[in-house]
Coordinates of C-alpha atoms in Angstrom, one line a residue:
M1 CA -13.6 -3.1 3.6
S2 CA -14.0 -6.3 1.7
G3 CA -17.6 -7.2 2.3
R4 CA -16.3 -9.9 4.4
R5 CA -15.3 -8.4 7.8
T6 CA -13.8 -5.2 9.7
F7 CA -11.4 -4.4 12.2
P8 CA -10.5 -1.7 14.7
V9 CA -9.7 1.5 13.1
C10 CA -8.1 3.2 16.5
T11 CA -7.1 0.6 19.2
T12 CA -5.0 0.4 22.3
V13 CA -3.7 -2.4 24.9
A14 CA -5.3 -1.5 28.2
L15 CA -3.7 -2.4 31.3
A16 CA -5.4 -1.6 34.6
A17 CA -4.1 2.0 35.9
A18 CA -1.6 2.0 33.1
L19 CA -3.0 2.8 29.9
A20 CA -6.1 5.0 28.7
A21 CA -8.3 3.3 26.1
G22 CA -8.2 4.6 22.6
C23 CA -11.3 3.9 20.6
S24 CA -11.9 0.8 22.6
S25 CA -9.7 -1.3 24.6
P26 CA -8.8 -5.1 24.1
S27 CA -8.2 -7.9 26.1
S28 CA -6.1 -10.9 25.4
G29 CA -4.5 -18.8 31.4
P30 CA -0.8 -20.0 32.4
G31 CA 2.5 -21.2 30.6
E32 CA 3.5 -20.1 27.1
A33 CA 2.6 -20.6 23.7
P34 CA 3.4 -24.1 22.2
T35 CA 5.4 -25.0 19.6
H36 CA 4.0 -27.0 16.6
A37 CA 4.7 -30.6 18.4
G38 CA 2.8 -29.1 21.4
E39 CA 5.8 -28.7 23.3
V40 CA 6.5 -25.3 24.8
R41 CA 9.3 -22.6 24.3
G42 CA 10.7 -22.0 28.1
G43 CA 9.3 -25.1 29.7
A44 CA 6.0 -24.5 31.4
A45 CA 3.5 -26.9 30.2
P46 CA 0.1 -25.5 28.2
S47 CA -2.9 -25.8 29.9
A48 CA -6.2 -26.9 28.0
A49 CA -7.2 -23.1 28.0
A50 CA -5.0 -20.9 25.6
P51 CA -2.0 -19.9 27.7
Y52 CA -2.6 -16.1 26.9
W53 CA -2.9 -13.1 29.3
V54 CA -6.2 -11.7 30.0
D55 CA -6.8 -8.0 30.1
P56 CA -8.0 -6.8 33.6
D57 CA -9.1 -3.6 32.1
S58 CA -10.6 -4.6 29.1
D59 CA -14.0 -3.1 27.7
A60 CA -15.4 -6.3 28.7
A61 CA -14.0 -6.3 32.1
R62 CA -15.1 -2.5 32.8
Q63 CA -18.5 -3.3 31.4
V64 CA -18.7 -6.1 34.2
R65 CA -18.0 -3.6 36.9
I66 CA -20.3 -1.2 35.7
W67 CA -23.0 -3.5 35.7
E68 CA -22.2 -5.0 39.1
K69 CA -22.6 -1.6 40.5
Q70 CA -25.8 -0.9 38.6
G71 CA -27.3 -4.3 40.3
R72 CA -27.4 -5.8 37.0
T73 CA -25.7 -9.0 38.3
E74 CA -27.0 -11.7 35.6
D75 CA -25.9 -9.6 32.8
A76 CA -22.4 -9.3 34.7
K77 CA -22.1 -12.8 35.1
I78 CA -22.9 -13.7 31.7
L79 CA -20.5 -11.0 30.4
K80 CA -17.9 -12.7 32.1
R81 CA -17.8 -15.2 29.7
I82 CA -15.9 -12.7 27.7
S83 CA -13.9 -10.8 30.2
T84 CA -12.3 -13.7 31.7
R85 CA -11.0 -15.4 28.6
P86 CA -7.8 -14.4 26.5
V87 CA -8.5 -11.9 23.7
A88 CA -6.1 -10.8 21.4
D89 CA -4.7 -7.1 21.8
W90 CA -4.6 -5.0 18.6
P91 CA -2.0 -2.2 19.4
A92 CA -2.4 1.3 18.4
G93 CA -1.7 1.9 14.5
D94 CA 0.4 5.2 15.3
E95 CA 2.6 4.0 18.1
P96 CA 2.3 0.2 19.3
A97 CA 5.2 0.1 21.6
A98 CA 3.6 1.6 24.9
G99 CA 0.7 -0.9 24.6
I100 CA 2.4 -3.8 23.9
R101 CA 5.1 -3.1 26.8
A102 CA 2.3 -2.7 29.1
A103 CA 1.0 -6.2 28.1
V104 CA 3.9 -8.0 28.3
R105 CA 4.6 -6.7 31.8
G106 CA 0.8 -7.7 33.0
A107 CA 1.5 -11.1 31.2
A108 CA 5.1 -11.6 33.0
R109 CA 3.3 -11.4 36.4
R110 CA 1.5 -14.3 35.7
D111 CA 3.9 -16.1 33.6
Q112 CA 1.8 -16.1 30.6
S113 CA 2.1 -15.1 26.8
V114 CA 0.6 -12.1 25.0
L115 CA -1.7 -12.7 21.9
L116 CA -1.2 -9.7 19.2
V117 CA -2.7 -8.6 16.1
A118 CA -0.4 -6.5 13.5
Y119 CA -2.6 -4.6 11.9
N120 CA -1.2 -1.5 10.0
I121 CA -0.3 -2.6 6.6
P122 CA -0.2 0.3 3.8
H123 CA -3.4 0.6 1.9
R124 CA -5.4 -1.0 4.5
D125 CA -9.1 -2.4 3.9
C126 CA -9.3 -0.7 0.6
G127 CA -10.5 2.5 2.1
A128 CA -13.5 0.8 3.5
Y129 CA -14.7 0.6 7.6
S130 CA -11.0 0.1 8.7
A131 CA -9.3 2.0 6.2
G132 CA -6.0 3.6 7.2
G133 CA -2.6 2.0 7.8
A134 CA 0.8 3.3 7.6
A135 CA 1.5 6.2 5.2
D136 CA 4.1 4.0 3.2
A137 CA 6.7 1.4 3.3
D138 CA 9.2 3.1 5.4
V139 CA 6.6 4.2 7.9
Y140 CA 5.6 0.4 8.0
R141 CA 9.1 -1.2 8.4
G142 CA 9.6 1.4 11.4
W143 CA 6.1 0.7 13.1
I144 CA 6.7 -3.2 12.7
G145 CA 10.2 -2.6 14.0
A146 CA 8.8 -0.9 17.3
F147 CA 6.2 -3.6 17.4
A148 CA 8.7 -6.4 17.5
D149 CA 11.1 -4.2 19.8
A150 CA 8.1 -3.9 22.4
I151 CA 7.8 -7.8 22.6
G152 CA 11.7 -8.5 22.7
N153 CA 12.2 -11.7 24.9
A154 CA 8.6 -12.0 26.1
P155 CA 6.6 -15.0 24.9
A156 CA 3.9 -13.7 22.4
T157 CA 1.8 -14.9 19.3
V158 CA 1.0 -12.6 16.4
V159 CA -1.4 -12.8 13.8
L160 CA 0.0 -10.7 10.8
E161 CA -2.0 -8.2 9.1
P162 CA -5.7 -9.5 8.6
D163 CA -7.0 -8.9 5.3
A164 CA -3.9 -8.1 3.6
L165 CA -3.6 -11.4 1.3
P166 CA -7.1 -12.1 0.6
H167 CA -7.5 -8.3 -0.4
I168 CA -4.6 -9.2 -3.2
V169 CA -6.5 -12.4 -4.3
D170 CA -10.0 -10.7 -4.7
G171 CA -8.7 -7.9 -6.5
C172 CA -9.5 -5.0 -3.9
T173 CA -5.9 -4.1 -3.4
P174 CA -4.7 -2.5 -6.7
A175 CA -2.1 -4.5 -8.5
K176 CA 0.3 -1.7 -8.2
N177 CA 0.3 -2.4 -4.7
H178 CA 1.0 -6.0 -5.0
D179 CA 4.7 -6.5 -5.0
E180 CA 5.3 -4.0 -2.2
R181 CA 2.6 -5.7 0.1
F182 CA 4.2 -8.9 -0.5
M183 CA 7.6 -7.6 0.3
L184 CA 6.6 -5.9 3.5
L185 CA 4.9 -8.9 4.7
S186 CA 7.8 -11.2 4.2
E187 CA 9.8 -8.6 6.0
A188 CA 7.7 -8.3 8.9
V189 CA 7.7 -12.2 9.1
G190 CA 11.6 -12.1 9.4
T191 CA 11.4 -9.3 11.8
L192 CA 9.0 -11.1 14.3
R193 CA 10.7 -14.4 14.2
K194 CA 14.1 -13.1 15.1
L195 CA 12.4 -12.8 18.6
P196 CA 13.5 -15.6 20.7
R197 CA 9.7 -16.3 22.1
T198 CA 7.6 -15.1 19.6
K199 CA 5.2 -17.2 16.8
V200 CA 4.1 -15.5 13.9
Y201 CA 0.8 -16.4 11.7
I202 CA 0.0 -14.8 8.6
D203 CA -3.6 -13.9 8.0
A204 CA -5.3 -16.2 5.0
G205 CA -9.0 -15.3 5.2
N206 CA -11.9 -17.6 5.7
P207 CA -13.3 -20.3 3.3
D208 CA -16.5 -17.9 2.7
W209 CA -14.1 -15.2 1.3
I210 CA -11.6 -16.9 -0.9
N211 CA -13.5 -20.3 -1.3
D212 CA -10.7 -21.7 -3.4
P213 CA -7.7 -22.3 -1.4
S214 CA -5.2 -22.6 -3.9
K215 CA -5.5 -19.0 -4.8
L216 CA -3.8 -18.4 -1.3
A217 CA -1.1 -20.8 -1.7
E218 CA 1.5 -18.4 -4.0
P219 CA 0.6 -15.5 -2.2
L220 CA 1.2 -17.2 1.4
R221 CA 4.8 -18.3 -0.2
R222 CA 5.5 -14.7 -1.4
A223 CA 4.5 -13.3 2.2
G224 CA 7.3 -16.1 3.9
I225 CA 4.8 -18.7 5.2
D226 CA 8.0 -21.1 5.0
R227 CA 9.5 -18.9 7.7
A228 CA 6.2 -18.4 9.8
D229 CA 4.8 -20.6 12.3
G230 CA 1.4 -21.0 10.2
F231 CA -1.3 -18.9 9.0
A232 CA -4.6 -17.6 10.7
L233 CA -7.8 -18.3 9.5
N234 CA -11.8 -17.0 10.1
V235 CA -10.3 -13.6 11.7
A236 CA -13.7 -11.6 12.6
N237 CA -15.5 -13.9 10.6
F238 CA -18.5 -16.6 11.7
Q239 CA -17.5 -19.7 9.6
S240 CA -18.1 -23.2 11.5
N241 CA -15.0 -24.8 13.1
A242 CA -15.6 -27.9 10.9
T243 CA -15.7 -25.6 7.8
V244 CA -12.6 -23.8 8.6
R245 CA -10.6 -26.8 9.7
S246 CA -11.5 -28.6 6.4
Y247 CA -10.4 -25.5 4.4
G248 CA -7.3 -25.2 6.6
A249 CA -6.3 -28.5 6.0
R250 CA -6.5 -28.4 2.1
L251 CA -4.7 -24.8 2.4
S252 CA -1.8 -26.4 4.5
A253 CA -1.3 -29.4 2.0
L254 CA -0.6 -26.6 -0.6
V255 CA 1.8 -24.7 1.2
G256 CA 4.2 -27.2 2.7
G257 CA 2.0 -28.8 5.9
A258 CA 2.1 -25.3 7.6
H259 CA 0.0 -25.3 10.7
F260 CA -2.7 -23.0 11.4
V261 CA -5.0 -20.9 13.9
I262 CA -8.7 -20.3 13.9
D263 CA -10.6 -17.3 15.0
T264 CA -13.6 -18.9 17.3
S265 CA -14.3 -15.8 18.9
R266 CA -17.8 -15.3 17.4
N267 CA -18.7 -18.8 15.1
G268 CA -20.7 -20.3 18.0
N269 CA -23.6 -20.3 15.8
G270 CA -21.8 -20.1 12.7
P271 CA -22.6 -17.8 9.6
L272 CA -25.6 -16.2 9.2
S273 CA -28.0 -17.9 6.8
G274 CA -29.1 -16.8 3.5
D275 CA -27.6 -14.8 1.3
R276 CA -28.1 -11.6 3.2
A277 CA -26.3 -8.1 2.2
E278 CA -23.3 -7.4 4.9
A279 CA -23.7 -11.2 6.6
W280 CA -20.3 -10.4 8.1
C281 CA -21.0 -7.2 9.6
N282 CA -22.8 -7.2 13.3
P283 CA -25.2 -10.2 12.1
P284 CA -27.8 -10.7 14.7
G285 CA -28.2 -14.2 16.7
R286 CA -24.5 -15.0 16.6
A287 CA -22.8 -16.6 19.6
L288 CA -19.3 -16.7 21.2
G289 CA -17.7 -20.0 19.7
T290 CA -15.2 -22.6 21.2
P291 CA -13.1 -21.1 24.0
P292 CA -9.6 -20.2 23.5
A293 CA -7.4 -23.3 23.5
T294 CA -4.2 -24.9 22.4
R295 CA -5.0 -28.4 22.8
T296 CA -7.2 -28.9 19.6
G297 CA -7.1 -32.4 18.8
D298 CA -5.8 -31.8 15.5
D299 CA -1.9 -32.0 14.7
G300 CA -2.2 -29.3 12.2
L301 CA -4.3 -26.8 14.2
D302 CA -2.2 -25.3 16.7
A303 CA -4.9 -23.5 18.8
Y304 CA -8.6 -22.2 18.8
L305 CA -8.1 -18.0 19.3
W306 CA -10.4 -15.0 20.2
I307 CA -8.7 -12.8 17.7
K308 CA -11.4 -10.5 16.9
R309 CA -12.6 -9.0 20.3
P310 CA -16.2 -9.9 21.2
G311 CA -18.4 -7.0 21.4
D312 CA -16.5 -4.6 19.0
S313 CA -18.8 -3.6 16.4
D314 CA -18.1 -4.4 12.9
G315 CA -19.1 -1.1 11.3
T316 CA -22.0 1.2 11.3
C317 CA -24.3 -1.4 10.1
R318 CA -27.6 -3.2 11.8
G319 CA -27.5 -0.3 14.2
G320 CA -23.7 -1.0 15.4
P321 CA -21.5 2.3 16.4
A322 CA -18.3 2.7 14.3
A323 CA -15.8 -0.2 13.6
G324 CA -13.8 -1.6 16.6
T325 CA -16.1 0.4 19.1
W326 CA -17.3 -1.5 22.0
W327 CA -21.0 -2.3 21.8
P328 CA -22.3 -3.8 25.3
D329 CA -25.6 -5.0 24.1
Y330 CA -23.9 -6.9 20.8
A331 CA -21.5 -8.6 23.5
L332 CA -24.2 -9.4 25.8
G333 CA -26.1 -11.2 23.1
L334 CA -23.1 -13.3 21.9
A335 CA -22.2 -14.2 25.6
T336 CA -25.8 -15.1 26.1
R337 CA -26.2 -17.2 23.4
A338 CA -22.6 -19.4 23.7
K339 CA -22.8 -23.0 24.6
S340 CA -19.8 -22.8 26.8

């Protein structure tokens, strides 16, 4: 783990009565993902809310039902601030296709799009909380191919490989693995962009991690930013919208005006104050951020998205369960402190 963020180690896409959850199940309204100009591939106009499918059997949705049965009606009502909003699905690292197809079927019933995270790059997370990933380059190529095949012609947005580029920049990923990683990311962009209705955003960390955006410009170019729809910022982190927007604009100017998306899932109160150890890991007092939306008022900012699943633990810090495990009390705290 980089010391900046952590992600699910074992995740699946859950659809009601279709799939059982792995370590924890993800969740991800109307229309399809907009193009850079705010238009829509396929025709349906976007709403102010992000046009993505909401998993009816997410961990948050199941928790709401449990609390309602237990008479915890006020807590259940508060938790609906998570369960009723689109959150990214993180398909299982070993076999992504079944989960993606289930999500695609669920989204198709409502004429919606799926929001997905591809997270299986070899040597993932430098051996820390979310260590793992594909065994080698060929396994990864097969995995991303299966990922793409499962999306097919459906409308989708994919956030590609959180951590992968920032860990090159910060020196965590050994130099001997750099060329392979750039190659695999570039190939993944190509594979996913062949799909007729899929948008791809390459992860580029957050301003607190790589504070000089110029350090990410060449890595993004080598990863295929010229063929992607843009880059993603603040995934699983807590930096404020204003800070991330400013950073994104600077980075965009360095890579040909590429657009970007921001993870606002938990940044409602900004980052933990003070220089505290593991400030990225289950910090207390945080809140849900700006609800998912594709109308941002910023031509370069395509969407506010909930990419990290609110309520999933960052790791075994501050009393949390293993990384990626649903933590109801933390989720309730995020939702209780939310401003919207």
